[in-house]
Amino acid sequence: MAEKLLAILFSLLILVQAGLVRRLVGTWIFPACLFGLFWFALTFIPLVVLFSVPIEWTAVAYIFLCCLLFSATALSIDWHKAYAVNRKRSNRSNFGGSFMRLAFFGTTLLTLLFLVINTAAQGFSLNDIVFDIMQTANSYIARRYNDELDVNLFGKLSVVFTYTSAIIGGMYYNDRPQKVRGSIILLLVLVPSAAVMVIQGAKGTLFLAIAYFIAGVLISKIRKNDLTFIRKENVVTILIYILLIIPVLTMSFLARGLFESDDLVVIKTELTRSFLSYSSAHMYAFSDWFSHLMFGESVVNYSDDFSEYGFHTFMSIFKLFGSDKYVPAGYYDEYFYYGEIIQTNIFTMFRGLIYDFGLIGSLAFMIGFGLFCHVSFFQLLVSPNPTVSASVFAHLIGFIYTSFLISQFVWNSIYVTFILIIILVYINNYLNKIIGPTDISLA
């Protein structure tokens, strides 16, 4: 009980330090605030929902220290100057013109096309998807975990354009002309990633796409000097969309063979464990591994790997330069469990950071990364036509979301998306400058 209460205390301190930064800058739409808010939720919810599950409080204290150092880097910048420059900018639409509409619908269509081609390459027909989706999903998931999928260019491109369309869609959604219905944009953002989640069992794709969509909306809000994080009139709409996602997520869990069961008790038990594991198990898994590292006590026997500096955080770059180091399909072979309540092999990005840089080195990484993010955010505020800083902020939101899973930098697709967003935003800014945002006759 004492350790759980200490863990909750440090979780609340994560929120407190984010709140202090919010008071300094005047908005929650700020790197340190967003990182702190997210990790408060990622620690507090598991600690309260699974209150009976034991926790190593020092693991939460370490995460608090990481958040604190990330936030502290914001103190070295004059934010009053930055926001003063941002306020002087015209609040006319920058991302609501014809080019961004074309870019959004174009990338969405490409995403759907590449998804269909990739699914066909795996041996599944359109008939299989439409009339036997659960069995198709189950077969697809089994092939993925058995490393039997046909890894092809179209599958990779579908991921790249899923995330690209989500970011562009968020920008366009917030700046769109009144005649364009927002529900259509939201539907087009969610459909490709929801299809991936149901068919391929890749739940992270949908939620990362949502994170990127939010990132696009926030970039637009920042550029228009609209610093309100969530408006009261939007709360009901957000809750409705959350409720709509739950059935899709349930289908994804059922697709893992559970749909074949006739026992409703078994289905209910397994679905409950799946929801609890996906929402809360990461904290307890990291806690168990951290306890193993610090005190040699853990539920699971871990095989540690401190051999390559940076590999677990920047794996895709290491692979690009010829590393042939074996990585399991789920990144870690160990599965943390607590009775029949939760089970997961998700240990947060902090396990990989500590493997790469050590306990002290990881804290230094958070300082360096925080400084980079806040300097880039400063440029997003003061630059008349930001491109790189806009892409950095969008991918920071993606990084924050994936941090409960693993480092975002392990995926090749992220770097391609990063470049594509720079190119598309640059073209949009250029056309806005020479023609105007509403006069582009490209779509």
CSV table of C-alpha atoms in Angstrom, one decimal:
chain,number,residue,atom,x,y,z
A,1,MET,CA,0.0,0.0,0.0
A,2,ALA,CA,2.8,2.4,0.9
A,3,GLU,CA,4.6,1.8,-2.4
A,4,LYS,CA,1.4,2.3,-4.4
A,5,LEU,CA,0.7,5.6,-2.6
A,6,LEU,CA,4.3,6.8,-3.2
A,7,ALA,CA,3.9,5.9,-6.9
A,8,ILE,CA,0.6,7.8,-7.1
A,9,LEU,CA,2.4,10.8,-5.5
A,10,PHE,CA,5.1,10.9,-8.1
A,11,SER,CA,2.5,10.5,-10.8
A,12,LEU,CA,0.7,13.6,-9.4
A,13,LEU,CA,4.0,15.4,-9.4
A,14,ILE,CA,4.3,14.7,-13.1
A,15,LEU,CA,1.0,16.7,-13.5
A,16,VAL,CA,2.2,19.4,-11.1
A,17,GLN,CA,5.4,20.1,-13.0
A,18,ALA,CA,3.4,20.2,-16.3
A,19,GLY,CA,0.9,22.6,-14.7
A,20,LEU,CA,3.8,24.9,-13.6
A,21,VAL,CA,5.1,25.1,-17.1
A,22,ARG,CA,1.5,25.8,-18.3
A,23,ARG,CA,1.3,28.8,-15.9
A,24,LEU,CA,4.6,30.0,-17.3
A,25,VAL,CA,3.7,29.9,-21.0
A,26,GLY,CA,-0.1,30.3,-20.7
A,27,THR,CA,-1.2,27.2,-22.6
A,28,TRP,CA,-1.2,23.4,-22.5
A,29,ILE,CA,-0.2,23.3,-26.2
A,30,PHE,CA,3.4,23.2,-25.4
A,31,PRO,CA,6.0,20.3,-25.6
A,32,ALA,CA,6.7,20.1,-21.9
A,33,CYS,CA,3.0,20.3,-21.0
A,34,LEU,CA,1.9,17.7,-23.5
A,35,PHE,CA,4.6,15.3,-22.5
A,36,GLY,CA,3.8,15.7,-18.8
A,37,LEU,CA,0.0,15.4,-19.4
A,38,PHE,CA,0.4,12.2,-21.3
A,39,TRP,CA,2.8,10.6,-18.8
A,40,PHE,CA,0.6,11.6,-15.9
A,41,ALA,CA,-2.3,9.8,-17.6
A,42,LEU,CA,0.0,6.8,-18.5
A,43,THR,CA,1.0,6.4,-14.8
A,44,PHE,CA,-2.0,7.6,-12.9
A,45,ILE,CA,-4.7,5.6,-14.7
A,46,PRO,CA,-2.9,2.2,-14.4
A,47,LEU,CA,-2.0,2.9,-10.7
A,48,VAL,CA,-5.7,3.7,-9.8
A,49,VAL,CA,-7.5,1.3,-12.1
A,50,LEU,CA,-5.3,-1.7,-11.0
A,51,PHE,CA,-4.8,-0.5,-7.5
A,52,SER,CA,-4.4,-4.0,-6.1
A,53,VAL,CA,-1.5,-4.8,-8.5
A,54,PRO,CA,1.9,-4.1,-6.7
A,55,ILE,CA,4.2,-1.5,-8.2
A,56,GLU,CA,7.9,-0.5,-7.7
A,57,TRP,CA,7.5,3.2,-6.8
A,58,THR,CA,11.1,4.1,-7.8
A,59,ALA,CA,10.1,3.3,-11.5
A,60,VAL,CA,7.5,6.0,-11.4
A,61,ALA,CA,9.9,8.3,-9.6
A,62,TYR,CA,12.4,7.8,-12.4
A,63,ILE,CA,9.8,8.7,-15.1
A,64,PHE,CA,8.9,11.8,-13.1
A,65,LEU,CA,12.6,12.8,-13.1
A,66,CYS,CA,12.7,12.3,-16.9
A,67,CYS,CA,9.6,14.5,-17.4
A,68,LEU,CA,11.0,17.1,-15.0
A,69,LEU,CA,14.3,17.3,-17.0
A,70,PHE,CA,12.5,17.4,-20.3
A,71,SER,CA,10.4,20.3,-19.0
A,72,ALA,CA,13.3,22.2,-17.4
A,73,THR,CA,14.9,22.8,-20.8
A,74,ALA,CA,12.0,25.2,-21.6
A,75,LEU,CA,13.2,27.6,-19.0
A,76,SER,CA,16.1,28.7,-21.1
A,77,ILE,CA,13.9,30.3,-23.8
A,78,ASP,CA,12.1,33.7,-23.8
A,79,TRP,CA,8.5,32.5,-24.5
A,80,HIS,CA,6.9,35.9,-24.0
A,81,LYS,CA,8.9,37.1,-27.0
A,82,ALA,CA,7.9,34.0,-29.0
A,83,TYR,CA,4.2,34.3,-28.3
A,84,ALA,CA,4.3,38.1,-28.9
A,85,VAL,CA,5.7,37.4,-32.4
A,86,ASN,CA,3.0,34.7,-32.9
A,87,ARG,CA,0.2,37.1,-31.9
A,88,LYS,CA,1.2,39.7,-34.6
A,89,ARG,CA,0.7,37.1,-37.3
A,90,SER,CA,-2.6,37.3,-39.3
A,91,ASN,CA,-4.9,34.5,-38.3
A,92,ARG,CA,-6.2,33.8,-41.8
A,93,SER,CA,-6.2,30.2,-42.9
A,94,ASN,CA,-2.8,28.8,-43.9
A,95,PHE,CA,-3.8,25.2,-44.4
A,96,GLY,CA,-7.3,25.4,-45.7
A,97,GLY,CA,-6.5,26.0,-49.4
A,98,SER,CA,-7.0,23.8,-52.4
A,99,PHE,CA,-3.5,22.4,-52.3
A,100,MET,CA,-3.9,21.0,-48.7
A,101,ARG,CA,-7.3,19.6,-49.7
A,102,LEU,CA,-5.6,17.9,-52.7
A,103,ALA,CA,-2.7,16.7,-50.5
A,104,PHE,CA,-5.1,15.2,-47.9
A,105,PHE,CA,-7.4,13.4,-50.3
A,106,GLY,CA,-4.5,12.3,-52.5
A,107,THR,CA,-2.5,10.8,-49.6
A,108,THR,CA,-5.7,9.1,-48.3
A,109,LEU,CA,-6.4,7.5,-51.6
A,110,LEU,CA,-2.8,6.3,-51.9
A,111,THR,CA,-3.1,4.8,-48.4
A,112,LEU,CA,-6.2,2.8,-49.4
A,113,LEU,CA,-4.6,1.7,-52.7
A,114,PHE,CA,-1.4,0.5,-51.0
A,115,LEU,CA,-3.4,-1.3,-48.3
A,116,VAL,CA,-5.4,-3.2,-50.9
A,117,ILE,CA,-2.3,-4.2,-52.9
A,118,ASN,CA,-0.5,-5.3,-49.7
A,119,THR,CA,-3.4,-7.4,-48.5
A,120,ALA,CA,-3.6,-9.1,-51.9
A,121,ALA,CA,0.1,-9.7,-51.8
A,122,GLN,CA,-0.4,-11.7,-48.5
A,123,GLY,CA,-2.9,-13.9,-50.3
A,124,PHE,CA,-6.2,-12.4,-49.1
A,125,SER,CA,-8.9,-11.5,-51.5
A,126,LEU,CA,-11.4,-8.7,-51.3
A,127,ASN,CA,-14.1,-11.4,-50.7
A,128,ASP,CA,-12.1,-12.6,-47.7
A,129,ILE,CA,-12.0,-9.2,-46.2
A,130,VAL,CA,-15.6,-8.3,-46.7
A,131,PHE,CA,-17.3,-11.7,-45.9
A,132,ASP,CA,-14.9,-13.4,-43.6
A,133,ILE,CA,-13.0,-10.6,-41.9
A,134,MET,CA,-12.5,-12.2,-38.5
A,135,GLN,CA,-10.9,-15.3,-40.0
A,136,THR,CA,-8.8,-13.2,-42.4
A,137,ALA,CA,-7.6,-11.1,-39.5
A,138,ASN,CA,-6.8,-14.1,-37.4
A,139,SER,CA,-4.8,-15.6,-40.3
A,140,TYR,CA,-3.0,-12.3,-40.9
A,141,ILE,CA,-2.0,-12.0,-37.2
A,142,ALA,CA,-0.8,-15.5,-37.1
A,143,ARG,CA,1.4,-15.0,-40.2
A,144,ARG,CA,2.8,-11.7,-38.7
A,145,TYR,CA,3.8,-13.3,-35.5
A,146,ASN,CA,5.3,-16.4,-37.3
A,147,ASP,CA,7.3,-14.0,-39.6
A,148,GLU,CA,5.5,-15.4,-42.6
A,149,LEU,CA,4.2,-12.2,-44.2
A,150,ASP,CA,5.4,-11.0,-47.6
A,151,VAL,CA,7.3,-7.8,-46.7
A,152,ASN,CA,6.8,-5.6,-49.7
A,153,LEU,CA,7.1,-1.9,-50.7
A,154,PHE,CA,3.3,-1.4,-50.8
A,155,GLY,CA,2.9,-2.4,-47.2
A,156,LYS,CA,5.6,0.1,-46.1
A,157,LEU,CA,4.1,2.8,-48.2
A,158,SER,CA,0.6,2.3,-46.8
A,159,VAL,CA,2.1,3.0,-43.3
A,160,VAL,CA,3.9,6.1,-44.5
A,161,PHE,CA,0.9,7.6,-46.2
A,162,THR,CA,-1.5,6.6,-43.3
A,163,TYR,CA,0.5,8.9,-41.0
A,164,THR,CA,1.1,11.6,-43.7
A,165,SER,CA,-2.6,11.9,-44.5
A,166,ALA,CA,-3.4,12.1,-40.8
A,167,ILE,CA,-1.1,15.0,-40.2
A,168,ILE,CA,-2.2,16.9,-43.3
A,169,GLY,CA,-5.8,16.0,-42.5
A,170,GLY,CA,-5.5,17.6,-39.0
A,171,MET,CA,-4.1,20.8,-40.5
A,172,TYR,CA,-6.8,21.0,-43.2
A,173,TYR,CA,-9.5,20.0,-40.7
A,174,ASN,CA,-8.9,23.0,-38.4
A,175,ASP,CA,-8.5,25.5,-41.3
A,176,ARG,CA,-11.0,24.0,-43.8
A,177,PRO,CA,-13.7,26.2,-45.4
A,178,GLN,CA,-17.1,26.1,-43.7
A,179,LYS,CA,-18.6,24.2,-46.7
A,180,VAL,CA,-16.3,21.2,-46.1
A,181,ARG,CA,-17.8,18.8,-43.5
A,182,GLY,CA,-15.4,17.9,-40.7
A,183,SER,CA,-16.9,14.5,-40.2
A,184,ILE,CA,-15.8,13.5,-43.8
A,185,ILE,CA,-12.2,14.4,-43.0
A,186,LEU,CA,-12.3,12.5,-39.7
A,187,LEU,CA,-13.8,9.5,-41.4
A,188,LEU,CA,-11.1,9.5,-44.1
A,189,VAL,CA,-8.4,9.8,-41.4
A,190,LEU,CA,-9.8,6.9,-39.3
A,191,VAL,CA,-10.9,4.4,-42.0
A,192,PRO,CA,-7.4,3.3,-43.3
A,193,SER,CA,-5.9,2.9,-39.9
A,194,ALA,CA,-9.0,1.2,-38.5
A,195,ALA,CA,-8.9,-1.3,-41.4
A,196,VAL,CA,-5.2,-2.0,-40.5
A,197,MET,CA,-6.2,-2.5,-36.9
A,198,VAL,CA,-9.0,-5.0,-37.7
A,199,ILE,CA,-7.3,-6.9,-40.5
A,200,GLN,CA,-3.7,-6.9,-39.3
A,201,GLY,CA,-4.3,-6.7,-35.6
A,202,ALA,CA,-2.0,-3.6,-35.5
A,203,LYS,CA,-3.8,-1.5,-32.9
A,204,GLY,CA,-1.0,1.1,-32.6
A,205,THR,CA,-1.6,2.2,-36.2
A,206,LEU,CA,-5.0,3.6,-35.4
A,207,PHE,CA,-4.0,5.4,-32.2
A,208,LEU,CA,-0.8,6.8,-33.8
A,209,ALA,CA,-2.8,8.1,-36.7
A,210,ILE,CA,-5.2,9.8,-34.2
A,211,ALA,CA,-2.2,11.3,-32.4
A,212,TYR,CA,-0.9,12.6,-35.7
A,213,PHE,CA,-4.3,14.0,-36.6
A,214,ILE,CA,-4.3,15.9,-33.3
A,215,ALA,CA,-0.8,17.1,-34.1
A,216,GLY,CA,-2.0,18.6,-37.3
A,217,VAL,CA,-4.9,20.3,-35.6
A,218,LEU,CA,-2.6,21.7,-32.9
A,219,ILE,CA,-0.1,23.1,-35.5
A,220,SER,CA,-3.0,24.9,-37.2
A,221,LYS,CA,-4.2,26.3,-33.8
A,222,ILE,CA,-0.7,27.5,-32.9
A,223,ARG,CA,-0.3,29.3,-36.2
A,224,LYS,CA,-3.7,31.0,-35.7
A,225,ASN,CA,-2.7,31.9,-32.1
A,226,ASP,CA,-5.6,29.8,-30.8
A,227,LEU,CA,-4.0,28.4,-27.7
A,228,THR,CA,-7.1,26.7,-26.2
A,229,PHE,CA,-6.3,23.0,-25.9
A,230,ILE,CA,-9.8,21.6,-25.8
A,231,ARG,CA,-12.9,23.7,-26.1
A,232,LYS,CA,-16.0,22.9,-23.9
A,233,GLU,CA,-18.2,22.6,-27.0
A,234,ASN,CA,-15.9,19.9,-28.4
A,235,VAL,CA,-16.0,17.6,-25.4
A,236,VAL,CA,-19.2,15.7,-26.4
A,237,THR,CA,-17.9,15.2,-29.9
A,238,ILE,CA,-14.6,13.8,-28.7
A,239,LEU,CA,-16.5,11.4,-26.3
A,240,ILE,CA,-18.6,10.2,-29.2
A,241,TYR,CA,-15.6,9.4,-31.3
A,242,ILE,CA,-14.0,7.6,-28.4
A,243,LEU,CA,-17.1,5.4,-28.1
A,244,LEU,CA,-17.0,4.7,-31.8
A,245,ILE,CA,-13.5,3.4,-31.5
A,246,ILE,CA,-14.3,0.9,-28.8
A,247,PRO,CA,-16.2,-1.5,-31.1
A,248,VAL,CA,-13.3,-1.4,-33.6
A,249,LEU,CA,-10.8,-2.2,-30.9
A,250,THR,CA,-13.0,-5.0,-29.6
A,251,MET,CA,-13.0,-6.5,-33.1
A,252,SER,CA,-9.3,-6.4,-33.1
A,253,PHE,CA,-9.1,-8.3,-29.8
A,254,LEU,CA,-11.7,-10.8,-31.0
A,255,ALA,CA,-9.7,-11.4,-34.2
A,256,ARG,CA,-6.9,-13.1,-32.2
A,257,GLY,CA,-8.9,-16.4,-32.2
A,258,LEU,CA,-11.3,-15.3,-29.5
A,259,PHE,CA,-14.2,-15.0,-32.0
A,260,GLU,CA,-14.1,-18.9,-32.3
A,261,SER,CA,-15.1,-19.4,-28.7
A,262,ASP,CA,-18.7,-20.1,-27.8
A,263,ASP,CA,-18.2,-19.5,-24.0
A,264,LEU,CA,-19.4,-16.0,-23.2
A,265,VAL,CA,-17.6,-16.1,-19.8
A,266,VAL,CA,-14.3,-16.8,-21.5
A,267,ILE,CA,-14.9,-14.1,-24.1
A,268,LYS,CA,-15.7,-11.5,-21.4
A,269,THR,CA,-12.7,-12.5,-19.3
A,270,GLU,CA,-10.3,-12.3,-22.2
A,271,LEU,CA,-11.7,-9.1,-23.5
A,272,THR,CA,-11.4,-7.5,-20.0
A,273,ARG,CA,-7.8,-8.7,-19.7
A,274,SER,CA,-7.0,-7.4,-23.2
A,275,PHE,CA,-8.4,-3.9,-22.4
A,276,LEU,CA,-6.7,-3.7,-19.1
A,277,SER,CA,-3.4,-5.0,-20.5
A,278,TYR,CA,-3.4,-2.5,-23.4
A,279,SER,CA,-4.3,0.5,-21.3
A,280,SER,CA,-2.4,-0.2,-18.1
A,281,ALA,CA,0.1,-3.1,-18.2
A,282,HIS,CA,3.0,-1.0,-19.6
A,283,MET,CA,3.5,0.7,-16.3
A,284,TYR,CA,3.6,-2.5,-14.3
A,285,ALA,CA,5.9,-4.2,-16.9
A,286,PHE,CA,8.4,-1.3,-16.8
A,287,SER,CA,8.1,-1.4,-13.0
A,288,ASP,CA,9.0,-5.1,-12.9
A,289,TRP,CA,11.9,-4.7,-15.2
A,290,PHE,CA,13.1,-1.6,-13.3
A,291,SER,CA,13.0,-3.6,-10.0
A,292,HIS,CA,15.0,-6.3,-11.7
A,293,LEU,CA,17.6,-3.7,-12.8
A,294,MET,CA,17.9,-1.9,-9.5
A,295,PHE,CA,17.3,-4.6,-6.9
A,296,GLY,CA,17.5,-7.9,-8.7
A,297,GLU,CA,13.9,-8.7,-7.8
A,298,SER,CA,11.2,-9.3,-10.5
A,299,VAL,CA,8.4,-11.5,-11.5
A,300,VAL,CA,10.0,-12.2,-14.9
A,301,ASN,CA,13.5,-13.4,-15.6
A,302,TYR,CA,15.0,-10.8,-18.0
A,303,SER,CA,17.8,-11.1,-20.5
A,304,ASP,CA,19.4,-7.7,-20.6
A,305,ASP,CA,21.2,-6.2,-23.6
A,306,PHE,CA,23.4,-3.2,-23.0
A,307,SER,CA,25.7,-4.0,-25.9
A,308,GLU,CA,25.0,-1.3,-28.5
A,309,TYR,CA,24.7,2.4,-27.6
A,310,GLY,CA,21.5,3.8,-29.2
A,311,PHE,CA,20.3,0.6,-30.9
A,312,HIS,CA,17.1,0.3,-28.9
A,313,THR,CA,16.2,3.9,-29.4
A,314,PHE,CA,17.3,4.4,-33.0
A,315,MET,CA,17.0,0.9,-34.4
A,316,SER,CA,16.0,1.8,-37.9
A,317,ILE,CA,19.2,3.9,-38.3
A,318,PHE,CA,21.4,1.1,-37.1
A,319,LYS,CA,19.7,-1.3,-39.5
A,320,LEU,CA,20.2,1.2,-42.3
A,321,PHE,CA,23.9,1.1,-41.7
A,322,GLY,CA,24.1,-2.7,-41.7
A,323,SER,CA,23.3,-3.9,-38.3
A,324,ASP,CA,22.0,-7.5,-38.4
A,325,LYS,CA,21.2,-7.7,-34.7
A,326,TYR,CA,18.2,-10.0,-34.1
A,327,VAL,CA,15.0,-8.3,-32.8
A,328,PRO,CA,11.9,-10.3,-31.9
A,329,ALA,CA,8.6,-9.4,-33.6
A,330,GLY,CA,7.4,-7.7,-30.4
A,331,TYR,CA,10.9,-6.2,-29.6
A,332,TYR,CA,11.1,-8.1,-26.3
A,333,ASP,CA,10.7,-11.8,-25.8
A,334,GLU,CA,9.7,-11.5,-22.1
A,335,TYR,CA,6.0,-11.2,-21.2
A,336,PHE,CA,5.2,-9.6,-17.9
A,337,TYR,CA,2.0,-10.9,-16.2
A,338,TYR,CA,0.1,-10.5,-13.0
A,339,GLY,CA,-2.2,-13.5,-12.4
A,340,GLU,CA,-5.0,-13.5,-15.0
A,341,ILE,CA,-5.4,-9.7,-14.9
A,342,ILE,CA,-2.7,-8.4,-17.3
A,343,GLN,CA,-0.1,-9.6,-19.6
A,344,THR,CA,2.2,-7.7,-22.0
A,345,ASN,CA,5.6,-7.4,-23.6
A,346,ILE,CA,5.4,-3.6,-23.7
A,347,PHE,CA,8.0,-2.0,-21.4
A,348,THR,CA,7.8,1.7,-22.5
A,349,MET,CA,10.6,3.6,-24.3
A,350,PHE,CA,12.5,4.0,-21.0
A,351,ARG,CA,13.7,0.4,-21.0
A,352,GLY,CA,15.3,0.9,-24.4
A,353,LEU,CA,16.7,4.3,-23.3
A,354,ILE,CA,18.4,2.8,-20.2
A,355,TYR,CA,19.8,-0.1,-22.3
A,356,ASP,CA,21.3,2.4,-24.7
A,357,PHE,CA,22.5,5.2,-22.4
A,358,GLY,CA,22.3,3.9,-18.8
A,359,LEU,CA,20.3,5.5,-15.9
A,360,ILE,CA,22.3,8.8,-15.9
A,361,GLY,CA,22.7,8.8,-19.7
A,362,SER,CA,19.0,8.5,-20.2
A,363,LEU,CA,18.4,11.6,-18.1
A,364,ALA,CA,21.0,13.4,-20.2
A,365,PHE,CA,19.2,12.2,-23.3
A,366,MET,CA,15.9,13.7,-22.0
A,367,ILE,CA,17.7,17.1,-21.4
A,368,GLY,CA,19.1,17.1,-24.9
A,369,PHE,CA,15.9,16.0,-26.6
A,370,GLY,CA,13.9,18.4,-24.6
A,371,LEU,CA,16.1,21.3,-25.6
A,372,PHE,CA,15.8,20.3,-29.2
A,373,CYS,CA,12.0,20.1,-29.0
A,374,HIS,CA,11.6,23.4,-27.3
A,375,VAL,CA,14.0,25.3,-29.7
A,376,SER,CA,12.1,23.8,-32.6
A,377,PHE,CA,8.8,24.9,-31.0
A,378,PHE,CA,10.2,28.4,-30.6
A,379,GLN,CA,10.9,28.4,-34.4
A,380,LEU,CA,7.3,27.2,-35.0
A,381,LEU,CA,6.0,30.3,-33.2
A,382,VAL,CA,8.3,32.9,-34.6
A,383,SER,CA,9.0,31.8,-38.2
A,384,PRO,CA,6.7,33.3,-40.8
A,385,ASN,CA,6.5,30.1,-42.8
A,386,PRO,CA,7.7,27.1,-40.7
A,387,THR,CA,8.3,23.8,-42.5
A,388,VAL,CA,10.9,21.7,-40.5
A,389,SER,CA,9.6,23.0,-37.1
A,390,ALA,CA,6.1,22.0,-38.1
A,391,SER,CA,7.1,18.5,-39.0
A,392,VAL,CA,9.2,18.3,-35.8
A,393,PHE,CA,6.2,19.2,-33.7
A,394,ALA,CA,3.9,16.8,-35.5
A,395,HIS,CA,6.4,13.9,-34.9
A,396,LEU,CA,6.9,15.0,-31.3
A,397,ILE,CA,3.2,14.3,-30.7
A,398,GLY,CA,3.8,10.9,-32.3
A,399,PHE,CA,6.8,10.4,-30.1
A,400,ILE,CA,4.9,11.2,-27.0
A,401,TYR,CA,2.1,8.7,-27.9
A,402,THR,CA,4.5,5.9,-28.8
A,403,SER,CA,6.6,6.5,-25.7
A,404,PHE,CA,4.4,4.1,-23.7
A,405,LEU,CA,5.3,1.4,-26.2
A,406,ILE,CA,8.8,2.0,-27.5
A,407,SER,CA,10.9,4.7,-29.1
A,408,GLN,CA,9.3,6.1,-32.2
A,409,PHE,CA,12.7,6.3,-33.9
A,410,VAL,CA,12.8,2.5,-34.3
A,411,TRP,CA,10.6,2.7,-37.4
A,412,ASN,CA,11.8,3.6,-40.9
A,413,SER,CA,8.4,5.0,-41.9
A,414,ILE,CA,8.7,7.9,-39.4
A,415,TYR,CA,11.7,9.4,-41.2
A,416,VAL,CA,10.0,9.2,-44.6
A,417,THR,CA,6.8,10.8,-43.1
A,418,PHE,CA,8.9,13.5,-41.5
A,419,ILE,CA,10.4,14.5,-45.0
A,420,LEU,CA,7.0,14.2,-46.7
A,421,ILE,CA,5.4,16.6,-44.3
A,422,ILE,CA,8.3,19.1,-44.8
A,423,ILE,CA,7.8,19.0,-48.6
A,424,LEU,CA,4.0,19.3,-48.5
A,425,VAL,CA,4.0,22.2,-46.0
A,426,TYR,CA,6.8,23.9,-48.0
A,427,ILE,CA,4.8,23.7,-51.2
A,428,ASN,CA,1.6,24.9,-49.4
A,429,ASN,CA,3.5,27.9,-47.9
A,430,TYR,CA,5.0,28.7,-51.3
A,431,LEU,CA,1.7,28.6,-53.1
A,432,ASN,CA,0.0,30.6,-50.3
A,433,LYS,CA,2.7,33.3,-50.8
A,434,ILE,CA,2.5,33.6,-54.5
A,435,ILE,CA,-1.2,32.8,-55.2
A,436,GLY,CA,-3.1,32.8,-51.9
A,437,PRO,CA,-4.6,30.0,-49.9
A,438,THR,CA,-8.1,30.0,-51.5
A,439,ASP,CA,-7.2,30.7,-55.1
A,440,ILE,CA,-5.2,27.6,-56.0
A,441,SER,CA,-7.0,25.8,-58.8
A,442,LEU,CA,-5.4,22.4,-58.2
A,443,ALA,CA,-8.5,20.6,-56.8
